[in-house]
Each structure stands twice: as C-alpha cells, then as structure tokens.
C-alpha cells in the first residue's frame, strides 16, 4: 500500500511538472479561440489594427518598377527580422483583424516554408534622417522570432513587447 501511494504521488508530480512545462513553453496566454491555431512560423499575437503594417520584401533589391513584387514602396526600406540560428520563415501576408472573432489578433496566410529570413524581410519606414542612420543599426520591424527550444521547435513570428503595434493581453481569468 505504501509503495502504491508513493507511485501515485510520483505520477502526480510528473504530471504537474509536464503541465507546468507546457505552460512555460507558450509565449501567449491560453485562449480557446486561438490555441488550436498552430502554424509553423507565426503566432496569433495581440495587436492594434490602427498601427499594424506587414509587407514582405526581398532583401538587397533595388527599387525598380512600382509593380515589382516584394519591393518596398518609396519611403520604405526592406529590413531583416532578427533570427537566431538563421532558420526562420516569414508568412506571405499578415493582418491585424479589426472585427470578427479574431479582433485585435494578428492572423497570417501562406505557406510557412516559402519565405526564408535569409532572403526576405519586412518593409519599414525609412528614418527621417536617413543620412545620419548607420548601416550597422537595424531599423525596427516591430517583430521578432521566438522558440522555446530551437532544436525542437520552429521559431514563430511575434510582435515585439515594446512595440506600439503590440495589443494588450486580456486580463487573467480568475481561478475557481
């Protein structure tokens, strides 16, 4: 009987640790509306629609015709999104929903393994004083990649915590 009780207690501890690890691995709080959404390269982050901009561009391309795909508009610059390990992927399109069931959430579309951050970046506004800007200083993209373990999981695109684009997290739910 004592061995059985110890075995049950050990199983409960292991289960509690496993649940705790899963909770730590998640960067966003649990939300039954979006937790089933598990793309390989982005997360349904909280955002502010009035400030949200996302345009994919090809790095190191010169501005050509306005109709060229993956070229930033006048006044914008194609900037890299930092990625540890160099194996991150950008979705083709992302938007911040203004209404509907995904209001104030970033939702993306397109194949996750089509646009590598080694070739593609995001269009960002050029600084007002571009002449004073150092080439060594990256322009802020408002996005970063996060993974709890690069050996096991793909890094997913998130909105920077200090960005004006980042939406407010919902208040924590009271436990019973």
PDB file of C-alpha atoms in Angstrom, residues 60-175:
ATOM      1  CA  UNK A  60      19.075  43.611 -51.045  1.00  0.00           C
ATOM      2  CA  UNK A  61      16.913  44.527 -54.034  1.00  0.00           C
ATOM      3  CA  UNK A  62      16.971  47.934 -55.635  1.00  0.00           C
ATOM      4  CA  UNK A  63      13.705  49.720 -56.268  1.00  0.00           C
ATOM      5  CA  UNK A  64      12.602  49.039 -59.821  1.00  0.00           C
ATOM      6  CA  UNK A  65       9.104  49.382 -61.238  1.00  0.00           C
ATOM      7  CA  UNK A  66       6.313  50.036 -58.761  1.00  0.00           C
ATOM      8  CA  UNK A  67       4.665  46.762 -59.826  1.00  0.00           C
ATOM      9  CA  UNK A  68       7.662  44.636 -58.823  1.00  0.00           C
ATOM     10  CA  UNK A  69       6.644  42.019 -56.283  1.00  0.00           C
ATOM     11  CA  UNK A  70       8.469  42.093 -52.934  1.00  0.00           C
ATOM     12  CA  UNK A  71       9.834  45.625 -53.381  1.00  0.00           C
ATOM     13  CA  UNK A  72       9.073  48.284 -50.767  1.00  0.00           C
ATOM     14  CA  UNK A  73       7.262  51.483 -51.700  1.00  0.00           C
ATOM     15  CA  UNK A  74       9.026  54.857 -51.827  1.00  0.00           C
ATOM     16  CA  UNK A  75       9.954  55.970 -48.295  1.00  0.00           C
ATOM     17  CA  UNK A  76      10.280  52.387 -47.022  1.00  0.00           C
ATOM     18  CA  UNK A  77      13.307  50.124 -46.593  1.00  0.00           C
ATOM     19  CA  UNK A  78      13.497  46.319 -46.625  1.00  0.00           C
ATOM     20  CA  UNK A  79      14.865  45.273 -43.224  1.00  0.00           C
ATOM     21  CA  UNK A  80      15.840  41.874 -41.887  1.00  0.00           C
ATOM     22  CA  UNK A  81      13.904  40.382 -38.982  1.00  0.00           C
ATOM     23  CA  UNK A  82      16.431  39.077 -36.427  1.00  0.00           C
ATOM     24  CA  UNK A  83      16.525  35.292 -36.250  1.00  0.00           C
ATOM     25  CA  UNK A  84      18.757  33.208 -34.006  1.00  0.00           C
ATOM     26  CA  UNK A  85      20.142  30.257 -35.906  1.00  0.00           C
ATOM     27  CA  UNK A  86      19.234  31.698 -39.312  1.00  0.00           C
ATOM     28  CA  UNK A  87      16.377  29.248 -39.956  1.00  0.00           C
ATOM     29  CA  UNK A  88      13.258  31.373 -39.635  1.00  0.00           C
ATOM     30  CA  UNK A  89      10.401  31.805 -42.066  1.00  0.00           C
ATOM     31  CA  UNK A  90       8.081  34.732 -42.768  1.00  0.00           C
ATOM     32  CA  UNK A  91       4.447  34.249 -43.769  1.00  0.00           C
ATOM     33  CA  UNK A  92       3.362  35.781 -47.086  1.00  0.00           C
ATOM     34  CA  UNK A  93       0.782  38.098 -45.522  1.00  0.00           C
ATOM     35  CA  UNK A  94      -0.297  39.089 -42.013  1.00  0.00           C
ATOM     36  CA  UNK A  95      -3.022  41.427 -40.852  1.00  0.00           C
ATOM     37  CA  UNK A  96      -4.489  42.629 -37.583  1.00  0.00           C
ATOM     38  CA  UNK A  97      -8.222  41.973 -37.548  1.00  0.00           C
ATOM     39  CA  UNK A  98     -10.394  44.992 -36.748  1.00  0.00           C
ATOM     40  CA  UNK A  99     -13.589  42.997 -36.246  1.00  0.00           C
ATOM     41  CA  UNK A 100     -14.940  39.476 -36.068  1.00  0.00           C
ATOM     42  CA  UNK A 101     -13.948  36.636 -33.801  1.00  0.00           C
ATOM     43  CA  UNK A 102     -10.220  37.365 -34.198  1.00  0.00           C
ATOM     44  CA  UNK A 103     -10.483  41.085 -33.373  1.00  0.00           C
ATOM     45  CA  UNK A 104      -7.119  42.583 -32.326  1.00  0.00           C
ATOM     46  CA  UNK A 105      -5.238  39.403 -33.280  1.00  0.00           C
ATOM     47  CA  UNK A 106      -2.509  39.003 -35.889  1.00  0.00           C
ATOM     48  CA  UNK A 107      -3.515  36.352 -38.398  1.00  0.00           C
ATOM     49  CA  UNK A 108      -1.252  35.302 -41.268  1.00  0.00           C
ATOM     50  CA  UNK A 109      -1.697  33.386 -44.514  1.00  0.00           C
ATOM     51  CA  UNK A 110       0.502  31.436 -46.867  1.00  0.00           C
ATOM     52  CA  UNK A 111       2.897  28.521 -46.729  1.00  0.00           C
ATOM     53  CA  UNK A 112       5.284  28.858 -43.794  1.00  0.00           C
ATOM     54  CA  UNK A 113       8.319  27.406 -45.543  1.00  0.00           C
ATOM     55  CA  UNK A 114       8.345  29.604 -48.640  1.00  0.00           C
ATOM     56  CA  UNK A 115       9.995  32.871 -47.451  1.00  0.00           C
ATOM     57  CA  UNK A 116      13.257  32.419 -45.534  1.00  0.00           C
ATOM     58  CA  UNK A 117      14.569  35.349 -43.465  1.00  0.00           C
ATOM     59  CA  UNK A 118      17.897  34.834 -45.212  1.00  0.00           C
ATOM     60  CA  UNK A 119      16.292  36.163 -48.424  1.00  0.00           C
ATOM     61  CA  UNK A 120      13.175  38.069 -47.280  1.00  0.00           C
ATOM     62  CA  UNK A 121      12.470  40.834 -44.784  1.00  0.00           C
ATOM     63  CA  UNK A 122       9.764  43.369 -43.963  1.00  0.00           C
ATOM     64  CA  UNK A 123       9.200  46.891 -45.285  1.00  0.00           C
ATOM     65  CA  UNK A 124       9.752  49.530 -42.601  1.00  0.00           C
ATOM     66  CA  UNK A 125       9.554  53.334 -42.871  1.00  0.00           C
ATOM     67  CA  UNK A 126      12.893  54.973 -43.570  1.00  0.00           C
ATOM     68  CA  UNK A 127      14.112  57.233 -40.739  1.00  0.00           C
ATOM     69  CA  UNK A 128      13.599  60.957 -41.291  1.00  0.00           C
ATOM     70  CA  UNK A 129      17.366  61.482 -41.119  1.00  0.00           C
ATOM     71  CA  UNK A 130      18.496  58.572 -43.288  1.00  0.00           C
ATOM     72  CA  UNK A 131      21.899  60.253 -43.795  1.00  0.00           C
ATOM     73  CA  UNK A 132      22.551  60.043 -40.048  1.00  0.00           C
ATOM     74  CA  UNK A 133      21.437  56.415 -39.794  1.00  0.00           C
ATOM     75  CA  UNK A 134      24.231  53.858 -39.511  1.00  0.00           C
ATOM     76  CA  UNK A 135      24.098  50.792 -41.744  1.00  0.00           C
ATOM     77  CA  UNK A 136      25.088  48.751 -38.676  1.00  0.00           C
ATOM     78  CA  UNK A 137      21.916  49.773 -36.807  1.00  0.00           C
ATOM     79  CA  UNK A 138      18.887  47.757 -37.934  1.00  0.00           C
ATOM     80  CA  UNK A 139      15.636  49.621 -38.437  1.00  0.00           C
ATOM     81  CA  UNK A 140      12.875  48.460 -36.072  1.00  0.00           C
ATOM     82  CA  UNK A 141      10.481  45.977 -37.669  1.00  0.00           C
ATOM     83  CA  UNK A 142       8.158  45.572 -34.636  1.00  0.00           C
ATOM     84  CA  UNK A 143       8.572  41.790 -34.980  1.00  0.00           C
ATOM     85  CA  UNK A 144      10.846  39.077 -33.629  1.00  0.00           C
ATOM     86  CA  UNK A 145      11.066  35.303 -33.709  1.00  0.00           C
ATOM     87  CA  UNK A 146      10.652  33.179 -30.594  1.00  0.00           C
ATOM     88  CA  UNK A 147      11.070  29.489 -29.871  1.00  0.00           C
ATOM     89  CA  UNK A 148      11.399  27.778 -26.505  1.00  0.00           C
ATOM     90  CA  UNK A 149      13.972  25.371 -27.977  1.00  0.00           C
ATOM     91  CA  UNK A 150      15.484  25.835 -31.482  1.00  0.00           C
ATOM     92  CA  UNK A 151      16.466  22.154 -31.630  1.00  0.00           C
ATOM     93  CA  UNK A 152      12.847  21.040 -31.198  1.00  0.00           C
ATOM     94  CA  UNK A 153      10.581  23.826 -32.459  1.00  0.00           C
ATOM     95  CA  UNK A 154      10.419  26.293 -35.332  1.00  0.00           C
ATOM     96  CA  UNK A 155      10.789  29.930 -34.321  1.00  0.00           C
ATOM     97  CA  UNK A 156       7.457  31.750 -34.682  1.00  0.00           C
ATOM     98  CA  UNK A 157       6.894  35.367 -35.624  1.00  0.00           C
ATOM     99  CA  UNK A 158       5.662  37.525 -32.728  1.00  0.00           C
ATOM    100  CA  UNK A 159       5.124  41.256 -32.220  1.00  0.00           C
ATOM    101  CA  UNK A 160       7.762  42.933 -30.025  1.00  0.00           C
ATOM    102  CA  UNK A 161       6.562  43.550 -26.475  1.00  0.00           C
ATOM    103  CA  UNK A 162       7.717  47.202 -26.557  1.00  0.00           C
ATOM    104  CA  UNK A 163       6.208  47.978 -29.976  1.00  0.00           C
ATOM    105  CA  UNK A 164       3.301  50.405 -30.395  1.00  0.00           C
ATOM    106  CA  UNK A 165       1.822  47.705 -32.655  1.00  0.00           C
ATOM    107  CA  UNK A 166       1.535  45.225 -29.734  1.00  0.00           C
ATOM    108  CA  UNK A 167      -2.003  44.848 -28.410  1.00  0.00           C
ATOM    109  CA  UNK A 168      -2.970  44.467 -24.784  1.00  0.00           C
ATOM    110  CA  UNK A 169      -3.165  40.976 -23.364  1.00  0.00           C
ATOM    111  CA  UNK A 170      -6.539  40.056 -21.898  1.00  0.00           C
ATOM    112  CA  UNK A 171      -6.779  40.231 -18.093  1.00  0.00           C
ATOM    113  CA  UNK A 172      -6.010  36.911 -16.431  1.00  0.00           C
ATOM    114  CA  UNK A 173      -9.062  34.829 -15.649  1.00  0.00           C
ATOM    115  CA  UNK A 174      -9.808  34.221 -12.008  1.00  0.00           C
ATOM    116  CA  UNK A 175      -9.343  30.642 -10.906  1.00  0.00           C
TER     117      UNK A 175
END
